[in-house]
XYZ file of C-alpha atoms in Angstrom:
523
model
C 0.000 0.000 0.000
C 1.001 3.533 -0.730
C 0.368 6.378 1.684
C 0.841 10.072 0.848
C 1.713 11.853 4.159
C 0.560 15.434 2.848
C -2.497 15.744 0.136
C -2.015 19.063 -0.392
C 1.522 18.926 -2.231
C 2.188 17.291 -5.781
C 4.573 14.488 -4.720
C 7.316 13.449 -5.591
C 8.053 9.919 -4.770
C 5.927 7.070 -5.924
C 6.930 3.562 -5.040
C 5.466 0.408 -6.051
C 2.768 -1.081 -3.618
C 3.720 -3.618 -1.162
C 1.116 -5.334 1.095
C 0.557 -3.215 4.111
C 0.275 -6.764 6.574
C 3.818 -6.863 6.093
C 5.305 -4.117 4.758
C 4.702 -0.861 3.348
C 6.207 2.074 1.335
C 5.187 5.252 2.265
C 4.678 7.771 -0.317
C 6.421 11.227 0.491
C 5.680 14.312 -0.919
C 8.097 17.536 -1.599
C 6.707 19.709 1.512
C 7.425 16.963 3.561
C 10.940 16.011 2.741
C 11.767 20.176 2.769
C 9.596 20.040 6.136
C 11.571 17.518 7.491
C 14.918 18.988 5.975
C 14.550 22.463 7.266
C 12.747 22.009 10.412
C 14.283 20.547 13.260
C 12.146 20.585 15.690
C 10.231 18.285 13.081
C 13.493 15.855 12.274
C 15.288 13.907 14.823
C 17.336 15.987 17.468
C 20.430 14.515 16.108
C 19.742 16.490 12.511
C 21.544 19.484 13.811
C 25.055 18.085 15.028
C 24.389 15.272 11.675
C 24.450 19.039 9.482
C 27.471 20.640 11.524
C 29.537 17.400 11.591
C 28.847 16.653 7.185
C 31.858 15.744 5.590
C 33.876 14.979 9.144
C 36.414 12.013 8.696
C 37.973 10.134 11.459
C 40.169 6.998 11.919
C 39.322 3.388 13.504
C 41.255 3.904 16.015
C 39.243 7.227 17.045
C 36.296 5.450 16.665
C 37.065 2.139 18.687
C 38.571 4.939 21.530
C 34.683 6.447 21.249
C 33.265 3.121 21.699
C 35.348 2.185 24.726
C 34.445 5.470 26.262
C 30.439 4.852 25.509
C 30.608 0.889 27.205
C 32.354 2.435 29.992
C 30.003 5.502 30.607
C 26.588 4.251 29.086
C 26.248 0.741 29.134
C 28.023 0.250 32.033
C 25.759 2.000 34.188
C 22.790 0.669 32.241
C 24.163 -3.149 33.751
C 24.431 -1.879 36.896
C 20.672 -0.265 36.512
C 19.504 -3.530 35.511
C 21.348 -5.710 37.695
C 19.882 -3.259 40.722
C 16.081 -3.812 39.322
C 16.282 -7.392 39.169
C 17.625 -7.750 42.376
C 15.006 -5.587 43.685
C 12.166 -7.544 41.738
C 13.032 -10.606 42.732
C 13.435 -10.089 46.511
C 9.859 -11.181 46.787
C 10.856 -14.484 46.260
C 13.318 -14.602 49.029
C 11.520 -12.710 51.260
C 9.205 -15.554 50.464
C 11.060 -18.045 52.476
C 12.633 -15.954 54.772
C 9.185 -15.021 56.966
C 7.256 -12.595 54.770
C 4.679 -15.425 54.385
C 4.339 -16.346 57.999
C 4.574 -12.610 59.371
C 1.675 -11.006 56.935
C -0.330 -14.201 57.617
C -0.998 -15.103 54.191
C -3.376 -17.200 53.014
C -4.323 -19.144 49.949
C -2.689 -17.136 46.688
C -2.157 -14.037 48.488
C 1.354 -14.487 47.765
C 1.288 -15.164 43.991
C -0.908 -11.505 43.987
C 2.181 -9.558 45.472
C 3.782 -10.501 42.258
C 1.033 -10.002 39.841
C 0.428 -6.272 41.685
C 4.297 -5.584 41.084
C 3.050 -6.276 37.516
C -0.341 -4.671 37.459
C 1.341 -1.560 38.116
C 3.964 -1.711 35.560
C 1.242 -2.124 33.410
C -0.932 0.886 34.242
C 2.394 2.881 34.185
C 3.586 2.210 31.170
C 2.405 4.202 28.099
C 2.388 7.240 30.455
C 6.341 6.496 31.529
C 6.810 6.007 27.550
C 5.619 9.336 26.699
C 7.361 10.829 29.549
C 10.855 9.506 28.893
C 9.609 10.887 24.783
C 8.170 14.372 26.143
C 11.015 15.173 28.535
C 15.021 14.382 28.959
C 15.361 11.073 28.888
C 18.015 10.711 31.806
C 16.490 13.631 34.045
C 13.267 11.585 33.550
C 14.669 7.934 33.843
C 16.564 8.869 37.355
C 13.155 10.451 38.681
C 11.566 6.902 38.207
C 15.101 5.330 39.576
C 14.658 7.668 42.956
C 11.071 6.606 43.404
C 11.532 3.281 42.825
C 13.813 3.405 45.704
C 11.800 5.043 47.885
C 9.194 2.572 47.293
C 11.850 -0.674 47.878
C 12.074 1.073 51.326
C 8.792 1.398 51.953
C 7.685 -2.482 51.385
C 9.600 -2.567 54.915
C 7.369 0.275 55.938
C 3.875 -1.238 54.776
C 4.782 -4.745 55.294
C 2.154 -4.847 58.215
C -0.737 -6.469 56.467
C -1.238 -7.911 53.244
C -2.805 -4.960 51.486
C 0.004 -2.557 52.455
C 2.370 -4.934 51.064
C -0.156 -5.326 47.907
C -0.231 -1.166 47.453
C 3.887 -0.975 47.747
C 4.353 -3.377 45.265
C 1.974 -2.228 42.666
C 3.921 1.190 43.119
C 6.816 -0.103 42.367
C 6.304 -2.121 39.976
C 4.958 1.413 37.936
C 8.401 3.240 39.040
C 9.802 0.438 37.363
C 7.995 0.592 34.135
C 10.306 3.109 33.057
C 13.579 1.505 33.208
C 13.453 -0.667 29.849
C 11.982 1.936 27.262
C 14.654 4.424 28.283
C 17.655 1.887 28.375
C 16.538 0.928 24.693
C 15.906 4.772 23.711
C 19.834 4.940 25.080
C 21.377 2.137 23.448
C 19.900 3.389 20.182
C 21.384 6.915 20.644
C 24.467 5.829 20.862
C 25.292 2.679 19.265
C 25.286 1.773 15.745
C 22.506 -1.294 14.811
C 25.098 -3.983 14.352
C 26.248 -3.125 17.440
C 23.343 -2.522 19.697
C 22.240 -6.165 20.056
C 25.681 -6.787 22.142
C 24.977 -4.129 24.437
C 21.237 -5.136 25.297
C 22.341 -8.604 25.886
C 25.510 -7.014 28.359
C 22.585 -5.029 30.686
C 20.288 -7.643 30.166
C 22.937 -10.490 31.329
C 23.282 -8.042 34.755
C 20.261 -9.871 35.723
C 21.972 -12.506 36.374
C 24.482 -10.547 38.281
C 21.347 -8.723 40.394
C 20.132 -12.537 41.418
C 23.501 -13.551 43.086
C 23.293 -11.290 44.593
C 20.712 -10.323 45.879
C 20.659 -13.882 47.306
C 23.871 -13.859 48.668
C 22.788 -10.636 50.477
C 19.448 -12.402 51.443
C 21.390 -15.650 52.710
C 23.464 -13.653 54.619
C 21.063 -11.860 56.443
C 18.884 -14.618 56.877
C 21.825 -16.426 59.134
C 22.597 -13.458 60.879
C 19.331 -12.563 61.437
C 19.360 -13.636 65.053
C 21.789 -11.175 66.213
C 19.372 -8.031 64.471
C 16.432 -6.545 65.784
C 14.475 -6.388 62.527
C 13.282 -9.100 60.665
C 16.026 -10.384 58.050
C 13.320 -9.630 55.202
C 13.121 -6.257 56.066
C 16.116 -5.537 56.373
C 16.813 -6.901 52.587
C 14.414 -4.539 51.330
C 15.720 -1.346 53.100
C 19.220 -2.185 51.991
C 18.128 -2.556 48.252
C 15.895 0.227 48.533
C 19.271 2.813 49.820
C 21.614 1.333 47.324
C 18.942 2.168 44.753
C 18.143 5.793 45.875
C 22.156 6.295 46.047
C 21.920 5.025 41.778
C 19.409 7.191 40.906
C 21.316 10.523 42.122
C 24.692 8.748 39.698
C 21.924 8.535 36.586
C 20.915 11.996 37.397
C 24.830 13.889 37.219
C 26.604 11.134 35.256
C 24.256 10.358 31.676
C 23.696 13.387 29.234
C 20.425 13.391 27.688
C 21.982 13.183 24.310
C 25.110 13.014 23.101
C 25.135 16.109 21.839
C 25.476 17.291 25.867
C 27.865 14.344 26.332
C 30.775 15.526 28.844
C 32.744 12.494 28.367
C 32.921 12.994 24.932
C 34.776 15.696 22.850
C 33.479 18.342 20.447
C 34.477 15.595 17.404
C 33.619 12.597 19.130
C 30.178 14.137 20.249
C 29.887 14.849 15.666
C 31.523 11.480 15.488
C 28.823 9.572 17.723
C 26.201 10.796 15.155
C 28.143 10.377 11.996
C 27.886 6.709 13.384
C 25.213 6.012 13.972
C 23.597 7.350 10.410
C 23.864 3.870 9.807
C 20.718 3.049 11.701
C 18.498 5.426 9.753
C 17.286 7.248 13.104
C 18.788 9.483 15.320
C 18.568 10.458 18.774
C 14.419 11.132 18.780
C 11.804 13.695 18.375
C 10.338 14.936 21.567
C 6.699 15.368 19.357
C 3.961 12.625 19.081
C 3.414 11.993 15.453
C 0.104 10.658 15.343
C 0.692 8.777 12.056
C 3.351 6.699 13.600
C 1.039 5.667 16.336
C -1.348 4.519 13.771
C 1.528 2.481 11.620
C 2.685 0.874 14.810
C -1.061 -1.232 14.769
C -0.451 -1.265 10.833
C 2.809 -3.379 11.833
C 2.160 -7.264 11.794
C 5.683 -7.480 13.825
C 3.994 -5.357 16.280
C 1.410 -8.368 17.042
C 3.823 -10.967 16.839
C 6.088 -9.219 19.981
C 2.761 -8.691 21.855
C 1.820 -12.066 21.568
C 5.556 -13.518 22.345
C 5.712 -10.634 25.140
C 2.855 -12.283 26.643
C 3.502 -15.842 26.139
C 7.325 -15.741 26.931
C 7.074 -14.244 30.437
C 4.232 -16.404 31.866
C 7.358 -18.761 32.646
C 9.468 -15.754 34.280
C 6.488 -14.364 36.488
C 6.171 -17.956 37.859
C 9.781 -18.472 38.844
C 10.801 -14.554 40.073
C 8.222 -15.349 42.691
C 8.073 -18.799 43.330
C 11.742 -20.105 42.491
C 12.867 -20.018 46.150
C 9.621 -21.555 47.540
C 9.979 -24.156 44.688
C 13.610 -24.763 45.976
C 12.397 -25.006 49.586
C 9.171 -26.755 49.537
C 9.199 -29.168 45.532
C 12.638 -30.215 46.085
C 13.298 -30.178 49.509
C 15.677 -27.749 50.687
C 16.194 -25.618 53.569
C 15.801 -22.339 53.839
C 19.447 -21.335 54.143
C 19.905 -23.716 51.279
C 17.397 -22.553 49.036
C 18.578 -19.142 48.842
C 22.142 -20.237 48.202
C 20.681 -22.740 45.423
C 18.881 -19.776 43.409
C 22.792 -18.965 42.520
C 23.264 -21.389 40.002
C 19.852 -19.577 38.009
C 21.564 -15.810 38.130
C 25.274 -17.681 36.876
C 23.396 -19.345 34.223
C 21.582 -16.231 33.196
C 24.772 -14.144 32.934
C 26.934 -17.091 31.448
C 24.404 -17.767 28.560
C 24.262 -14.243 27.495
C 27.289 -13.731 27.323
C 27.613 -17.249 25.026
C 24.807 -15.594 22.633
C 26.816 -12.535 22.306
C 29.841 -14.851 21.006
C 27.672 -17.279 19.003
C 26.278 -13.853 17.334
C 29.880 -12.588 16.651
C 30.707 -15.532 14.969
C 27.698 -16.595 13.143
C 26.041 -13.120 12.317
C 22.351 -14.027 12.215
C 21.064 -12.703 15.763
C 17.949 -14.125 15.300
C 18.635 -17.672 14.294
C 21.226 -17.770 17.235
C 18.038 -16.276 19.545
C 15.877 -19.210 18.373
C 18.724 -21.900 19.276
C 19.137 -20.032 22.427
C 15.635 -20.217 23.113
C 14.973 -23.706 22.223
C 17.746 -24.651 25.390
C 15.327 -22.922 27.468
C 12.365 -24.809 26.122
C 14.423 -28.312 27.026
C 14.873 -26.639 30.129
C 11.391 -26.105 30.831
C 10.704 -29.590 29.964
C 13.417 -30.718 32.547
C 11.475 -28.940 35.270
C 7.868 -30.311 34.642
C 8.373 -33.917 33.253
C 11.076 -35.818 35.629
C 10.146 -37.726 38.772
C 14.193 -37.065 39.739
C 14.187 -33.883 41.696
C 18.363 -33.389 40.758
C 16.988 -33.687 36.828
C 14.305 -31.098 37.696
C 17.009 -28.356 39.819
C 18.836 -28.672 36.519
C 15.933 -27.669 34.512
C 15.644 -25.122 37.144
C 19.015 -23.730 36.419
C 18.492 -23.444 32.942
C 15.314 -22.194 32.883
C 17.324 -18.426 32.923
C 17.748 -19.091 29.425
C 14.154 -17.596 28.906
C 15.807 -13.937 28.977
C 17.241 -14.981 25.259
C 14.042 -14.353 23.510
C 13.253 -11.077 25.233
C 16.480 -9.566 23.970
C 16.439 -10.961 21.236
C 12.758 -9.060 20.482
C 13.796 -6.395 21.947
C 16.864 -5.800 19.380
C 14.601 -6.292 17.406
C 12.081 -3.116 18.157
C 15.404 -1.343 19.059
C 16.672 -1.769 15.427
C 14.028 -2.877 13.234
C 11.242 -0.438 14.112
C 12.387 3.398 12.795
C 9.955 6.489 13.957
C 10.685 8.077 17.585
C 6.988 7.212 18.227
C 6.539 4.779 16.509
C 9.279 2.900 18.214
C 7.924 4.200 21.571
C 4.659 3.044 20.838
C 5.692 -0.828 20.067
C 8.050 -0.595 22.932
C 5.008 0.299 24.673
C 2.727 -2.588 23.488
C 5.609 -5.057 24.311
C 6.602 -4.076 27.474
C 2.475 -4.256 28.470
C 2.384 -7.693 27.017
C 5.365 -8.478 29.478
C 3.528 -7.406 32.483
C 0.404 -9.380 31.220
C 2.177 -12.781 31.172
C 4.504 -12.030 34.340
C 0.868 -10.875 36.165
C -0.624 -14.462 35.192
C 2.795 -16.685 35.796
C 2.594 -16.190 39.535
C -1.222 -16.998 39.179
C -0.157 -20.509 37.269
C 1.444 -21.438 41.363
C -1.702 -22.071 42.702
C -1.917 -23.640 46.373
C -3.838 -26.566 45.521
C -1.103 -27.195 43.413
C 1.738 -26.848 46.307
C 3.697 -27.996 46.978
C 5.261 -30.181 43.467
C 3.360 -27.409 41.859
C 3.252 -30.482 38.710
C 0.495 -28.188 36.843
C 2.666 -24.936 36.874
C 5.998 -26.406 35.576
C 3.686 -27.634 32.647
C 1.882 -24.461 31.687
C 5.748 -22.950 31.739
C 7.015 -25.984 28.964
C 3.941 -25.487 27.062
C 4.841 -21.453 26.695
C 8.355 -21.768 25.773
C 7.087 -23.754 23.308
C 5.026 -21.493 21.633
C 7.055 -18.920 22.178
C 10.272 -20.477 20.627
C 7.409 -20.736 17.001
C 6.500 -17.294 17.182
C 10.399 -16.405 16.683
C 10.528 -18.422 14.031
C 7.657 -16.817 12.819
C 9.380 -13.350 13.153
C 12.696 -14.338 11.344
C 10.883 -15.699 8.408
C 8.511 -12.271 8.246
C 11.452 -10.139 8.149
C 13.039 -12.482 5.163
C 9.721 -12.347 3.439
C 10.061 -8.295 3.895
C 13.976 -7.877 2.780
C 13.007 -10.008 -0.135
C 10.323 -7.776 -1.393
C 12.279 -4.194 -1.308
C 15.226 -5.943 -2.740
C 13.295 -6.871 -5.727
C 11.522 -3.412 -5.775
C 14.632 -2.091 -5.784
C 16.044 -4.228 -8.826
C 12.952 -3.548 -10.390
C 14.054 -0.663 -13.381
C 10.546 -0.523 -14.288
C 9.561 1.031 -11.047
C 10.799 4.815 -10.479
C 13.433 4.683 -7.732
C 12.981 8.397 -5.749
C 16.204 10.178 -4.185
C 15.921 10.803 -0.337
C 17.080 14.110 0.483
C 20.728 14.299 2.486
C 20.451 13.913 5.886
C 17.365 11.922 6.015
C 18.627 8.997 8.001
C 17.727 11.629 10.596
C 14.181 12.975 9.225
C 12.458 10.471 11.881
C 11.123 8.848 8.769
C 9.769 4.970 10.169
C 10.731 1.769 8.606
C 7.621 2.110 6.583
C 8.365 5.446 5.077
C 12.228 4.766 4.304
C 12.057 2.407 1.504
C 16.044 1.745 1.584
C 15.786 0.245 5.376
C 16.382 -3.585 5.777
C 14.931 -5.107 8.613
C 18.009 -6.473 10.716
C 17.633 -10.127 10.901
């Protein structure tokens, strides 16, 4: 389908139709391009520096010193954000062995709802922490929601009197937290280049891993000192998480620039250098406006169903386990309670390890997608481990290598980060997947039901059964994205059709995937 963005202006630019379920070719017009070309405010805030910086030239060596300089000041910080929120998240399921059960008197599947409120709230939260992080700067904004957050990991110790106190802190933070993805992926795409922006999701997304040893090691040691303290140890856990957090957020707030045009670790070239770079992706650093027709493309998108639908499938399995994995420990296979939280180790090693194995196995192969779906399909065997076995040592091991899950969400999330062009367009399918998340990690816990406890046979099954379909709907999503490259290349070979020249600088005209007919979806 062809779509003329202004009627009012003879165009200029007619391409040949493609089917709009998969693709489509938008059809510009003159005004728009010399819109888009003299306006900034209407381009990408990158256009600027992208017009002072034309014609700069600079050295590999300059540019692998830049590079060095961004992993060390941006994604650095962004592991140690991540690392910080996992640990924080999943404190409800050590907490969960260490008293929080007994002390609130909870009953039935009480529990499982402290997990699917942490959710709930993320959920309400999100399209308004979206726009936000879109409307204002993005690191001001992100460290706001960072500081909350805290505040709010404090206060679980605070309204951990009852279980609706506990229920109201949780669904609070779970909507401080809401923030924290969208803005690391708005990041990552400011100032990486596309082939390089899959690595550094799966480094802050492999600080997970980190954030669940320790945040049990902390747990374990508090639990066995908690004798000699006079607060409860799973208090205590969520006070000292909470400070450490509030102590980040004020970091985020002095250390990140907005852009890298206000970079201060970066020189006046390197700042023209980061953007010369990253003209590569075909988008720039972002438009503060909402551009209603990019909303409307987003539910145009066929990819955009496929992540909501994998969102929601693929995290029914990590709900379950964030919550339950230490009680499962503890009460399927047997454990104590000092042992259990040193045995939910092993998950957070293998969750680090293996991303740091799909980084290499991307390196070397190239296809980040095919090496997701292998990934993926460990975690699937995994899965399978856990819920079929009588032999509780073959269903720890499935346990263990159920962390694999994360694969698939970074893998679809390079995939929105690089495959999905338009500042709000992007933010809008970032949007729809991260809801889709909270949907299947709000029903996961709800999958542990008591009747169920304590082998909890019926839950490790509805967890195969999603990896499962979630490892087809990659496939899916690879061979879309084929299908799609296919068609523009032939388009493009095509002499009968009329092939239109973009104006200079338009990598950074916030044009979206659908309008910029020389993008190939990164597979």
């Amino acid at each position: 389908m062809v779509r003329q963005i202004s009627s009012k202006s003879e165009s200029v630019v007619k391409v040949a139709e493609l089917d709009h379920h998969v693709g489509e070719v938008i059809e510009l017009s003159s005004s728009d391009l010399e819109r888009n070309d003299g306006d900034i405010s209407n381009g990408d805030l990158a256009l600027k520096l992208a017009k002072e910086g034309k014609g700069i030239t600079y050295t590999e060596e300059e540019e692998s010193s830049l590079v060095r300089k961004l992993d060390l000041n941006v994604t650095l910080l962004l592991c140690v954000v991540y690392g910080t929120q996992f640990m924080d998240k999943v404190t409800i399921s050590f907490t969960g062995i260490m008293g929080l059960r007994d002390d609130l008197e909870l009953k039935g599947n009480q529990f499982s709802w402290l997990t699917t409120a942490f959710y709930l709230g993320w959920l309400s939260f999100e399209f308004l922490s979206v726009r936000l992080l879109q409307r204002f700067p993005l690191m001001k904004t992100m460290s706001a929601f960072v500081f909350v957050w805290g505040s709010v990991q404090i206060l679980n110790a605070a309204a951990a009197f009852n279980f609706g106190g506990m229920l109201t802190a949780r669904f609070f933070l779970g909507a401080m937290e809401s923030a924290i993805s969208p803005a690391a992926v708005m990041l990552t795409a400011q100032y990486y280049k596309k082939d390089e922006q899959f690595q550094r999701n799966t480094f802050w997304w492999s600080s997970n891993g980190v954030g669940n040893i320790l945040g049990a090691a902390l747990a374990y040691g508090l639990a066995k000192h908690e004798e000699s303290m006079t607060i409860k140890a799973w208090k205590l856990l969520f006070l000292v998480t909470g400070i450490f957090t509030l102590l980040l957020s004020v970091i985020l707030f002095f250390h990140l620039p907005d852009t890298p045009n206000e970079a201060w670790f970066l020189t006046e070239k390197e700042r023209k250098i980061s953007v010369e770079r990253i003209r590569v992706n075909q988008q720039g650093f972002g438009n503060p406006k909402f551009k209603r027709y990019q909303a409307i493309e987003a539910f145009k998108d066929i990819r955009t169903y496929l992540y909501i639908t994998h969102g929601i499938i693929s995290t029914v399995p990590n709900g379950a386990l964030t919550s339950f994995g230490s009680i499962l420990i503890k009460d399927s296979f047997g454990y104590s309670e000092l042992q259990a939280l040193l045995l939910s180790m092993p998950n957070g090693a293998c969750q680090f390890l293996s991303s740091f194995f799909l980084f290499y196995a991307i390196k070397y192969f190239g296809n980040r997608t095919l090496c997701g779906i292998a990934g993926y399909s460990v975690a699937f065997i995994a899965c399978c481990l856990l819920a079929f076995p009588e032999n509780k040592t073959a269903q720890f091991v499935g346990y263990v290598f159920s962390a694999v899950v994360h694969i698939g969400w970074v893998t679809v999330i390079s995939m929105i980060t690089t495959n999905t062009l338009g500042y709000t367009k992007k933010g809008v399918v970032m949007g729809l997947y991260l809801v889709s998340y909270c949907v299947g990690n709000m029903i996961g816990p709800q999958t542990f039901q008591e009747k169920w406890a304590p082998d909890y046979r019926q839950s490790k099954v509805i967890m195969a059964a999603c990896s499962a379909a979630s490892l087809f709907l990659m496939v899916i999503m690879y061979l879309v994205n084929i299908k799609e490259n296919k068609r523009r290349d032939n388009l493009s070979s095509d002499h009968t059709t009329h092939q239109p020249e973009l104006p200079e600088n338009y990598e950074f005209m916030d044009l979206t995937d659908f309008e910029n007919f020389k993008f190939r979806y990164v597979v």
